[in-house]
Amino acid sequence: MGKEVNGVSRSRFEMFTNSDEAVINKKLPKELLLRIFSFLDVVTLCRCAQVSRSWNVLALDGSNWQRIDLFDFQRDIEGRVVENISKRCGGFLRKLSLRGCLGVGDSALRTFSQNCRNIELLSLNGCTKITDSTCNSLSKFCPKLKHLDLASCTSITNLSLKALSEGCPLLEQLNISWCDQVTKDGIQALVRSCPGLKGLFLKGCTQLEDEALKHIGSHCPELVTLNLQTCSQITDEGLITICRGCHRLQSLCVSGCANITDAILHALGQNCPRLRILEVARCSQLTDVGFTTLARNCHELEKMDLEECVQITDGTLIQLSIHCPRLQVLSLSHCELITDDGIRHLGSGPCAHDRLEVIELDNCPLITDASLEHLKSCHSLDRIELYDCQQITRAGIKRLRTHLPNIKVHAYFAPVTPPPSVGGSRQRFCRCCVLL
């Protein structure tokens, strides 16, 4: 091998001879061509590799394959493809997404781990063939790993988390959503050895209890994002520990955690002033009292999902309109006590004119066309959901569109059921009613 130039050996350049008649190959230095290729995606690189022998060498050079996402390229790849990629890229590869590649298993990922020891971001989301063996390989060979996505890899157990804790101390973000074999023991091992964790996605990890959250709260001071959706066993006790130990928390999802109460909202207000995203859909015990404390202390809130928080009233909207000037997305679907007056306050609040982009009001039976009038000055409003708001009319939506012509309005107006046919015993229904 000759002396390297920008990661390509001089011997590789020797094949660019006068016999290669392409003007671009004569005019541009090979180092510049390599630099141009570095901006191309996987598909384009593969096409370039078929143009000529010289381009094949440059296109397949490992330095061009530092970031690979196969999701939009080919999802039915076999393990040997991953092995070939890993051998070509070697230490150059930093980011790889195999999301949805169902044919990739432990053997291919062991070869990958051995060859690509500088990998920092790896997505195996939906790679259902992998087991704890893959995490053992990553632990053994990939100490620089920072982001790992194992969502829907349902064979993953506590053994994977223990392995990662031993070999990947730099881990910052881990997604093990729907890995429902994981328990507090795995979480404990992970957080004790990975103090730099900033994002934990535990959606659908149904065996997790408060004890797991206590370990997170005690060992993850850098935590920014936490998703606990449908972790139905957790209660106020565990979440309060999170709030007290993770003061940098910006995004929390506890949708479907029906046991939580206003105590969580008080704890967030007192301990997490940087909170920007809160998702508490189907948490039916939350009330105006808790949201008042939250709004008065968390002024950076941008997105709130309050769907099926059935006890909240206009009082919550009044507090949000006063104290949360950055609010962009608000879901109030199935909040049946919300009225036009609450929307009036929201529409006149500081977030309304320049910030509010999405508001969801599905199944809010007290909402009328008056609410649409209150929202017409929300110039950034991009989408409004009005399914089953029976007092909303087409005329009201039309008036809203005269002020906001680009807004997306999603509404449903039930078809009128035709009367029974004269002289017949069977009722006739329109096709929509038959389908419903």
Short mmCIF file of C-alpha atoms in Angstrom, two decimals:
data_model
loop_
_atom_site.label_atom_id
_atom_site.label_comp_id
_atom_site.label_asym_id
_atom_site.label_seq_id
_atom_site.Cartn_x
_atom_site.Cartn_y
_atom_site.Cartn_z
CA MET A 1 0.00 0.00 0.00
CA GLY A 2 1.27 3.45 -0.83
CA LYS A 3 1.08 6.67 1.15
CA GLU A 4 -2.47 7.67 2.06
CA VAL A 5 -4.14 10.81 0.68
CA ASN A 6 -7.40 11.75 2.46
CA GLY A 7 -7.83 8.15 3.57
CA VAL A 8 -7.25 6.64 0.09
CA SER A 9 -3.95 4.95 -0.63
CA ARG A 10 -1.87 6.31 -3.51
CA SER A 11 -2.01 2.90 -5.14
CA ARG A 12 -5.75 3.33 -5.56
CA PHE A 13 -5.19 6.51 -7.53
CA GLU A 14 -2.82 4.74 -9.88
CA MET A 15 -5.73 3.18 -11.76
CA PHE A 16 -6.73 6.64 -13.01
CA THR A 17 -4.74 6.45 -16.23
CA ASN A 18 -4.93 8.27 -19.51
CA SER A 19 -7.10 5.47 -20.80
CA ASP A 20 -9.95 6.79 -18.65
CA GLU A 21 -11.35 9.28 -21.16
CA ALA A 22 -14.04 10.89 -18.97
CA VAL A 23 -13.41 14.64 -18.88
CA ILE A 24 -14.35 14.93 -15.21
CA ASN A 25 -11.65 12.41 -14.31
CA LYS A 26 -9.05 14.40 -16.22
CA LYS A 27 -10.05 17.83 -14.95
CA LEU A 28 -10.71 17.17 -11.26
CA PRO A 29 -8.12 15.94 -8.78
CA LYS A 30 -9.03 12.54 -7.42
CA GLU A 31 -9.02 13.92 -3.88
CA LEU A 32 -11.74 16.39 -4.93
CA LEU A 33 -13.81 13.64 -6.55
CA LEU A 34 -13.58 11.65 -3.33
CA ARG A 35 -14.74 14.69 -1.42
CA ILE A 36 -17.74 15.10 -3.74
CA PHE A 37 -18.66 11.45 -3.31
CA SER A 38 -18.64 11.89 0.46
CA PHE A 39 -21.89 13.90 0.20
CA LEU A 40 -23.82 11.19 -1.66
CA ASP A 41 -26.34 8.76 -0.17
CA VAL A 42 -26.14 4.97 -0.35
CA VAL A 43 -28.20 4.59 -3.52
CA THR A 44 -26.26 7.25 -5.43
CA LEU A 45 -22.91 5.85 -4.34
CA CYS A 46 -23.90 2.42 -5.61
CA ARG A 47 -24.91 3.91 -8.94
CA CYS A 48 -21.64 5.82 -9.21
CA ALA A 49 -19.75 2.61 -8.49
CA GLN A 50 -21.14 1.16 -11.71
CA VAL A 51 -19.96 4.03 -13.96
CA SER A 52 -16.31 3.01 -14.32
CA ARG A 53 -13.52 1.16 -12.58
CA SER A 54 -12.05 4.37 -11.20
CA TRP A 55 -15.38 5.59 -9.86
CA ASN A 56 -16.03 2.18 -8.35
CA VAL A 57 -12.90 2.52 -6.22
CA LEU A 58 -13.81 6.01 -5.05
CA ALA A 59 -17.51 5.33 -4.47
CA LEU A 60 -16.81 2.23 -2.38
CA ASP A 61 -14.03 3.81 -0.35
CA GLY A 62 -14.74 3.43 3.36
CA SER A 63 -14.43 7.17 4.02
CA ASN A 64 -17.66 7.72 2.05
CA TRP A 65 -19.58 5.29 4.20
CA GLN A 66 -19.47 6.97 7.61
CA ARG A 67 -23.28 7.36 7.83
CA ILE A 68 -25.57 4.68 6.37
CA ASP A 69 -29.36 4.42 6.55
CA LEU A 70 -30.72 1.38 4.74
CA PHE A 71 -34.36 2.05 5.64
CA ASP A 72 -35.11 3.93 2.43
CA PHE A 73 -32.84 1.71 0.38
CA GLN A 74 -33.70 -1.93 0.97
CA ARG A 75 -35.33 -3.37 4.05
CA ASP A 76 -35.24 -7.06 3.14
CA ILE A 77 -31.45 -7.29 3.23
CA GLU A 78 -29.75 -10.41 4.52
CA GLY A 79 -27.04 -10.59 7.14
CA ARG A 80 -24.28 -11.00 4.56
CA VAL A 81 -25.00 -7.48 3.27
CA VAL A 82 -24.34 -6.05 6.72
CA GLU A 83 -21.17 -8.12 6.95
CA ASN A 84 -19.96 -6.81 3.58
CA ILE A 85 -20.73 -3.22 4.55
CA SER A 86 -18.85 -3.62 7.81
CA LYS A 87 -15.77 -5.01 6.03
CA ARG A 88 -15.82 -2.15 3.52
CA CYS A 89 -16.36 0.62 6.07
CA GLY A 90 -14.27 -0.67 8.94
CA GLY A 91 -13.30 2.03 11.40
CA PHE A 92 -14.77 4.79 9.21
CA LEU A 93 -18.39 3.95 10.05
CA ARG A 94 -19.93 6.17 12.73
CA LYS A 95 -23.70 5.90 12.14
CA LEU A 96 -25.73 2.94 10.86
CA SER A 97 -29.48 2.45 10.67
CA LEU A 98 -30.81 -1.06 10.03
CA ARG A 99 -34.31 -0.07 11.09
CA GLY A 100 -36.83 -2.62 9.91
CA CYS A 101 -34.24 -5.02 8.49
CA LEU A 102 -35.98 -8.21 9.60
CA GLY A 103 -33.43 -10.55 8.06
CA VAL A 104 -30.45 -9.34 10.09
CA GLY A 105 -29.48 -11.51 13.05
CA ASP A 106 -26.85 -11.95 15.76
CA SER A 107 -24.19 -13.49 13.53
CA ALA A 108 -24.08 -10.57 11.10
CA LEU A 109 -24.02 -8.05 13.94
CA ARG A 110 -21.14 -9.86 15.61
CA THR A 111 -19.10 -9.47 12.41
CA PHE A 112 -20.24 -5.86 12.22
CA SER A 113 -19.17 -5.16 15.81
CA GLN A 114 -15.74 -6.65 15.21
CA ASN A 115 -15.14 -4.56 12.09
CA CYS A 116 -16.77 -1.24 13.02
CA ARG A 117 -15.38 -0.47 16.43
CA ASN A 118 -15.85 3.29 16.11
CA ILE A 119 -19.62 3.08 15.70
CA GLU A 120 -21.41 5.78 17.71
CA LEU A 121 -25.03 5.53 16.56
CA LEU A 122 -26.75 2.23 15.76
CA SER A 123 -30.44 1.66 15.06
CA LEU A 124 -31.74 -1.92 15.17
CA ASN A 125 -35.35 -0.83 15.57
CA GLY A 126 -37.60 -3.69 14.50
CA CYS A 127 -34.76 -6.15 13.88
CA THR A 128 -36.72 -8.89 15.60
CA LYS A 129 -34.16 -11.67 15.08
CA ILE A 130 -31.53 -10.21 17.36
CA THR A 131 -31.07 -11.40 20.93
CA ASP A 132 -28.86 -10.65 23.91
CA SER A 133 -25.95 -12.02 21.88
CA THR A 134 -25.88 -8.84 19.79
CA CYS A 135 -25.56 -6.63 22.86
CA ASN A 136 -22.75 -8.85 24.12
CA SER A 137 -20.92 -8.24 20.83
CA LEU A 138 -21.48 -4.49 21.01
CA SER A 139 -20.27 -4.47 24.59
CA LYS A 140 -17.10 -6.36 23.68
CA PHE A 141 -16.08 -4.44 20.55
CA CYS A 142 -17.86 -1.02 20.45
CA PRO A 143 -16.86 1.10 23.46
CA LYS A 144 -17.65 4.39 21.65
CA LEU A 145 -21.37 3.60 21.22
CA LYS A 146 -23.53 6.57 22.27
CA HIS A 147 -26.98 6.00 20.70
CA LEU A 148 -28.59 2.56 20.49
CA ASP A 149 -32.13 1.84 19.29
CA LEU A 150 -33.46 -1.64 20.12
CA ALA A 151 -37.17 -0.81 19.96
CA SER A 152 -39.38 -3.83 19.25
CA CYS A 153 -36.47 -6.26 19.65
CA THR A 154 -38.61 -8.36 21.92
CA SER A 155 -35.99 -11.02 22.70
CA ILE A 156 -33.87 -8.48 24.56
CA THR A 157 -33.65 -9.12 28.32
CA ASN A 158 -31.84 -7.75 31.35
CA LEU A 159 -28.69 -9.53 30.15
CA SER A 160 -28.42 -7.04 27.29
CA LEU A 161 -28.56 -4.06 29.62
CA LYS A 162 -25.97 -5.60 31.91
CA ALA A 163 -23.67 -6.22 28.94
CA LEU A 164 -24.07 -2.66 27.68
CA SER A 165 -23.31 -1.32 31.15
CA GLU A 166 -20.00 -3.19 31.14
CA GLY A 167 -18.75 -2.27 27.69
CA CYS A 168 -20.50 0.94 26.56
CA PRO A 169 -20.01 3.52 29.33
CA LEU A 170 -20.45 6.45 26.92
CA LEU A 171 -24.06 5.52 26.15
CA GLU A 172 -26.24 8.65 26.01
CA GLN A 173 -29.48 7.43 24.43
CA LEU A 174 -31.14 4.01 24.61
CA ASN A 175 -34.46 2.95 23.15
CA ILE A 176 -35.78 -0.40 24.41
CA SER A 177 -39.46 0.32 23.79
CA TRP A 178 -41.60 -2.83 23.69
CA CYS A 179 -38.77 -4.94 25.13
CA ASP A 180 -41.19 -6.23 27.71
CA GLN A 181 -38.81 -8.71 29.35
CA VAL A 182 -36.75 -5.91 30.89
CA THR A 183 -37.19 -5.35 34.64
CA LYS A 184 -35.74 -3.14 37.35
CA ASP A 185 -32.59 -5.31 37.56
CA GLY A 186 -31.58 -4.46 34.01
CA ILE A 187 -32.33 -0.77 34.51
CA GLN A 188 -30.31 -0.72 37.71
CA ALA A 189 -27.24 -2.24 36.04
CA LEU A 190 -27.50 0.15 33.10
CA VAL A 191 -27.87 3.44 34.94
CA ARG A 192 -25.16 2.71 37.49
CA SER A 193 -22.52 2.36 34.78
CA CYS A 194 -23.82 4.90 32.22
CA PRO A 195 -24.10 8.18 34.15
CA GLY A 196 -24.23 10.23 30.96
CA LEU A 197 -27.63 8.91 29.84
CA LYS A 198 -29.70 11.74 28.36
CA GLY A 199 -32.51 9.82 26.67
CA LEU A 200 -34.36 6.69 27.83
CA PHE A 201 -37.26 5.30 25.81
CA LEU A 202 -39.06 2.60 27.80
CA LYS A 203 -42.44 2.65 26.09
CA GLY A 204 -44.30 -0.62 26.57
CA CYS A 205 -41.85 -2.05 29.12
CA THR A 206 -44.77 -3.28 31.15
CA GLN A 207 -42.76 -5.00 33.89
CA LEU A 208 -41.17 -1.78 35.10
CA GLU A 209 -42.26 -0.59 38.53
CA ASP A 210 -41.42 2.35 40.77
CA GLU A 211 -38.19 0.68 41.89
CA ALA A 212 -36.77 1.02 38.36
CA LEU A 213 -37.63 4.73 38.30
CA LYS A 214 -35.90 5.24 41.63
CA HIS A 215 -32.66 3.90 40.13
CA ILE A 216 -33.02 6.28 37.17
CA GLY A 217 -33.69 9.24 39.44
CA SER A 218 -30.66 8.43 41.59
CA HIS A 219 -28.12 7.85 38.80
CA CYS A 220 -29.15 9.91 35.75
CA PRO A 221 -28.68 13.61 36.54
CA GLU A 222 -28.15 14.39 32.82
CA LEU A 223 -31.49 12.89 31.72
CA VAL A 224 -33.36 15.09 29.24
CA THR A 225 -35.92 12.74 27.67
CA LEU A 226 -37.90 9.94 29.32
CA ASN A 227 -40.70 7.92 27.71
CA LEU A 228 -42.73 5.62 29.97
CA GLN A 229 -45.85 5.31 27.85
CA THR A 230 -48.11 2.41 28.92
CA CYS A 231 -45.80 1.42 31.79
CA SER A 232 -48.99 0.87 33.71
CA GLN A 233 -47.47 -0.25 37.03
CA ILE A 234 -45.69 2.99 37.83
CA THR A 235 -47.15 5.42 40.36
CA ASP A 236 -46.49 8.85 41.83
CA GLU A 237 -43.79 7.44 44.11
CA GLY A 238 -41.40 6.49 41.31
CA LEU A 239 -42.05 9.52 39.16
CA ILE A 240 -41.49 11.96 42.01
CA THR A 241 -38.01 10.42 42.42
CA ILE A 242 -37.39 11.11 38.72
CA CYS A 243 -38.45 14.75 39.11
CA ARG A 244 -36.23 15.28 42.13
CA GLY A 245 -33.16 13.68 40.59
CA CYS A 246 -33.42 14.80 36.96
CA HIS A 247 -33.64 18.60 37.03
CA ARG A 248 -32.66 18.88 33.35
CA LEU A 249 -35.69 16.94 32.16
CA GLN A 250 -37.23 18.49 29.05
CA SER A 251 -39.51 15.77 27.70
CA LEU A 252 -41.68 13.35 29.68
CA CYS A 253 -44.24 10.90 28.33
CA VAL A 254 -46.39 9.00 30.82
CA SER A 255 -49.45 8.53 28.61
CA GLY A 256 -51.46 5.51 29.65
CA CYS A 257 -50.05 5.50 33.19
CA ALA A 258 -53.45 5.68 34.82
CA ASN A 259 -52.24 5.59 38.45
CA ILE A 260 -50.57 9.01 38.47
CA THR A 261 -52.17 12.04 40.13
CA ASP A 262 -51.65 15.78 40.50
CA ALA A 263 -48.66 15.00 42.75
CA ILE A 264 -46.63 14.43 39.57
CA LEU A 265 -47.56 17.81 38.14
CA HIS A 266 -46.59 19.49 41.41
CA ALA A 267 -43.24 17.65 41.42
CA LEU A 268 -42.54 18.66 37.82
CA GLY A 269 -43.38 22.28 38.59
CA GLN A 270 -41.10 22.35 41.61
CA ASN A 271 -38.12 20.50 40.11
CA CYS A 272 -38.12 20.60 36.30
CA PRO A 273 -38.38 24.21 35.06
CA ARG A 274 -36.91 23.30 31.64
CA LEU A 275 -39.79 20.99 30.74
CA ARG A 276 -40.85 21.51 27.11
CA ILE A 277 -42.89 18.40 26.25
CA LEU A 278 -45.43 16.68 28.49
CA GLU A 279 -47.60 13.78 27.32
CA VAL A 280 -50.17 12.59 29.86
CA ALA A 281 -52.91 11.19 27.62
CA ARG A 282 -55.40 8.92 29.40
CA CYS A 283 -54.20 10.03 32.84
CA SER A 284 -57.72 10.62 34.06
CA GLN A 285 -56.87 11.58 37.66
CA LEU A 286 -55.12 14.83 36.70
CA THR A 287 -57.03 18.04 37.43
CA ASP A 288 -56.89 21.82 37.04
CA VAL A 289 -55.11 22.07 40.40
CA GLY A 290 -52.08 20.15 39.18
CA PHE A 291 -51.91 21.89 35.82
CA THR A 292 -52.09 25.27 37.54
CA THR A 293 -48.91 24.49 39.50
CA LEU A 294 -47.24 23.14 36.37
CA ALA A 295 -48.09 26.16 34.20
CA ARG A 296 -46.98 28.66 36.82
CA ASN A 297 -43.51 27.06 37.04
CA CYS A 298 -42.76 25.52 33.63
CA HIS A 299 -42.82 28.50 31.27
CA GLU A 300 -40.94 26.73 28.45
CA LEU A 301 -43.71 24.23 27.67
CA GLU A 302 -44.10 23.76 23.91
CA LYS A 303 -46.10 20.56 23.46
CA MET A 304 -48.79 19.08 25.71
CA ASP A 305 -50.90 15.99 25.12
CA LEU A 306 -53.85 16.09 27.54
CA GLU A 307 -56.11 13.71 25.63
CA GLU A 308 -58.68 12.05 27.91
CA CYS A 309 -57.64 14.09 30.94
CA VAL A 310 -61.34 14.16 31.55
CA GLN A 311 -61.35 16.25 34.73
CA ILE A 312 -59.70 19.37 33.33
CA THR A 313 -61.80 22.45 32.57
CA ASP A 314 -61.29 25.91 31.13
CA GLY A 315 -59.26 26.66 34.25
CA THR A 316 -56.30 24.73 32.84
CA LEU A 317 -56.48 26.65 29.55
CA ILE A 318 -56.56 29.96 31.38
CA GLN A 319 -53.35 29.10 33.24
CA LEU A 320 -51.62 27.87 30.10
CA SER A 321 -52.63 31.01 28.21
CA ILE A 322 -51.13 33.22 30.92
CA HIS A 323 -47.93 31.37 31.83
CA CYS A 324 -46.87 29.34 28.78
CA PRO A 325 -46.03 31.75 25.93
CA ARG A 326 -44.12 29.10 23.91
CA LEU A 327 -46.95 26.61 23.55
CA GLN A 328 -47.05 25.19 20.01
CA VAL A 329 -49.01 21.92 20.13
CA LEU A 330 -51.96 21.20 22.43
CA SER A 331 -54.18 18.13 22.42
CA LEU A 332 -57.47 18.39 24.32
CA SER A 333 -59.28 15.52 22.62
CA HIS A 334 -61.99 13.92 24.78
CA CYS A 335 -61.65 16.70 27.40
CA GLU A 336 -65.39 17.05 27.51
CA LEU A 337 -65.56 19.93 30.03
CA ILE A 338 -63.65 22.37 27.80
CA THR A 339 -65.84 25.19 26.46
CA ASP A 340 -65.58 28.14 24.10
CA ASP A 341 -64.49 30.34 27.01
CA GLY A 342 -61.32 28.31 27.54
CA ILE A 343 -60.47 28.54 23.84
CA ARG A 344 -61.14 32.29 24.01
CA HIS A 345 -58.45 32.69 26.68
CA LEU A 346 -56.05 30.49 24.73
CA GLY A 347 -56.67 32.46 21.54
CA SER A 348 -55.90 35.74 23.26
CA GLY A 349 -52.82 34.50 25.13
CA PRO A 350 -49.19 35.29 24.24
CA CYS A 351 -48.66 31.95 22.48
CA ALA A 352 -51.60 32.43 20.11
CA HIS A 353 -50.33 34.92 17.55
CA ASP A 354 -46.90 33.53 16.70
CA ARG A 355 -46.50 30.13 18.34
CA LEU A 356 -49.60 27.94 18.42
CA GLU A 357 -49.43 25.50 15.47
CA VAL A 358 -51.70 22.57 16.34
CA ILE A 359 -54.79 22.24 18.52
CA GLU A 360 -56.77 19.01 18.82
CA LEU A 361 -60.37 19.25 20.01
CA ASP A 362 -61.81 15.89 18.96
CA ASN A 363 -64.86 14.83 20.98
CA CYS A 364 -65.19 18.10 22.88
CA PRO A 365 -69.00 18.35 22.78
CA LEU A 366 -69.25 21.88 24.24
CA ILE A 367 -67.07 23.46 21.56
CA THR A 368 -68.97 25.56 18.99
CA ASP A 369 -68.17 27.82 16.06
CA ALA A 370 -67.41 30.54 18.61
CA SER A 371 -64.12 28.73 19.38
CA LEU A 372 -63.13 28.99 15.74
CA GLU A 373 -63.72 32.73 15.89
CA HIS A 374 -61.41 32.94 18.90
CA LEU A 375 -58.65 31.12 16.98
CA LYS A 376 -58.74 33.18 13.78
CA SER A 377 -55.94 35.46 15.01
CA CYS A 378 -53.57 32.50 15.56
CA HIS A 379 -51.49 33.19 12.46
CA SER A 380 -49.18 30.19 12.93
CA LEU A 381 -52.03 27.72 13.34
CA ASP A 382 -51.38 24.92 10.86
CA ARG A 383 -53.83 22.21 11.91
CA ILE A 384 -57.00 21.83 13.97
CA GLU A 385 -58.77 18.56 14.80
CA LEU A 386 -62.55 18.74 15.21
CA TYR A 387 -63.81 15.16 14.84
CA ASP A 388 -67.16 14.60 16.57
CA CYS A 389 -67.50 18.20 17.69
CA GLN A 390 -71.20 18.19 16.92
CA GLN A 391 -71.73 21.93 17.39
CA ILE A 392 -69.09 22.84 14.80
CA THR A 393 -70.53 23.66 11.38
CA ARG A 394 -69.19 23.83 7.87
CA ALA A 395 -69.98 27.53 7.84
CA GLY A 396 -67.82 28.08 10.92
CA ILE A 397 -64.90 26.24 9.33
CA LYS A 398 -65.33 28.28 6.15
CA ARG A 399 -65.15 31.54 8.12
CA LEU A 400 -61.97 30.33 9.86
CA ARG A 401 -60.38 29.60 6.49
CA THR A 402 -60.99 33.15 5.30
CA HIS A 403 -58.51 34.24 7.99
CA LEU A 404 -56.23 31.19 7.84
CA PRO A 405 -56.40 29.96 4.23
CA ASN A 406 -53.65 27.35 4.62
CA ILE A 407 -54.95 25.69 7.77
CA LYS A 408 -55.65 21.93 7.73
CA VAL A 409 -59.05 21.27 9.30
CA HIS A 410 -59.94 17.68 10.10
CA ALA A 411 -63.63 17.33 10.88
CA TYR A 412 -66.36 14.76 10.39
CA PHE A 413 -69.99 15.38 9.65
CA ALA A 414 -72.19 12.30 10.03
CA PRO A 415 -74.20 11.42 6.94
CA VAL A 416 -77.95 11.86 7.13
CA THR A 417 -79.71 8.52 7.36
CA PRO A 418 -82.40 8.24 4.67
CA PRO A 419 -85.96 7.54 5.89
CA PRO A 420 -87.40 4.04 5.55
CA SER A 421 -88.65 3.25 2.07
CA VAL A 422 -92.40 3.59 1.66
CA GLY A 423 -94.29 0.34 2.00
CA GLY A 424 -91.16 -1.65 2.87
CA SER A 425 -90.24 -3.39 6.10
CA ARG A 426 -86.45 -2.94 5.72
CA GLN A 427 -84.73 0.35 6.47
CA ARG A 428 -82.36 1.66 3.82
CA PHE A 429 -79.08 3.20 4.91
CA CYS A 430 -76.48 5.12 3.02
CA ARG A 431 -73.21 3.32 2.36
CA CYS A 432 -71.37 5.21 5.10
CA CYS A 433 -73.84 4.02 7.73
CA VAL A 434 -73.53 0.42 6.52
CA LEU A 435 -69.74 0.62 6.91
CA LEU A 436 -70.02 2.17 10.35
#
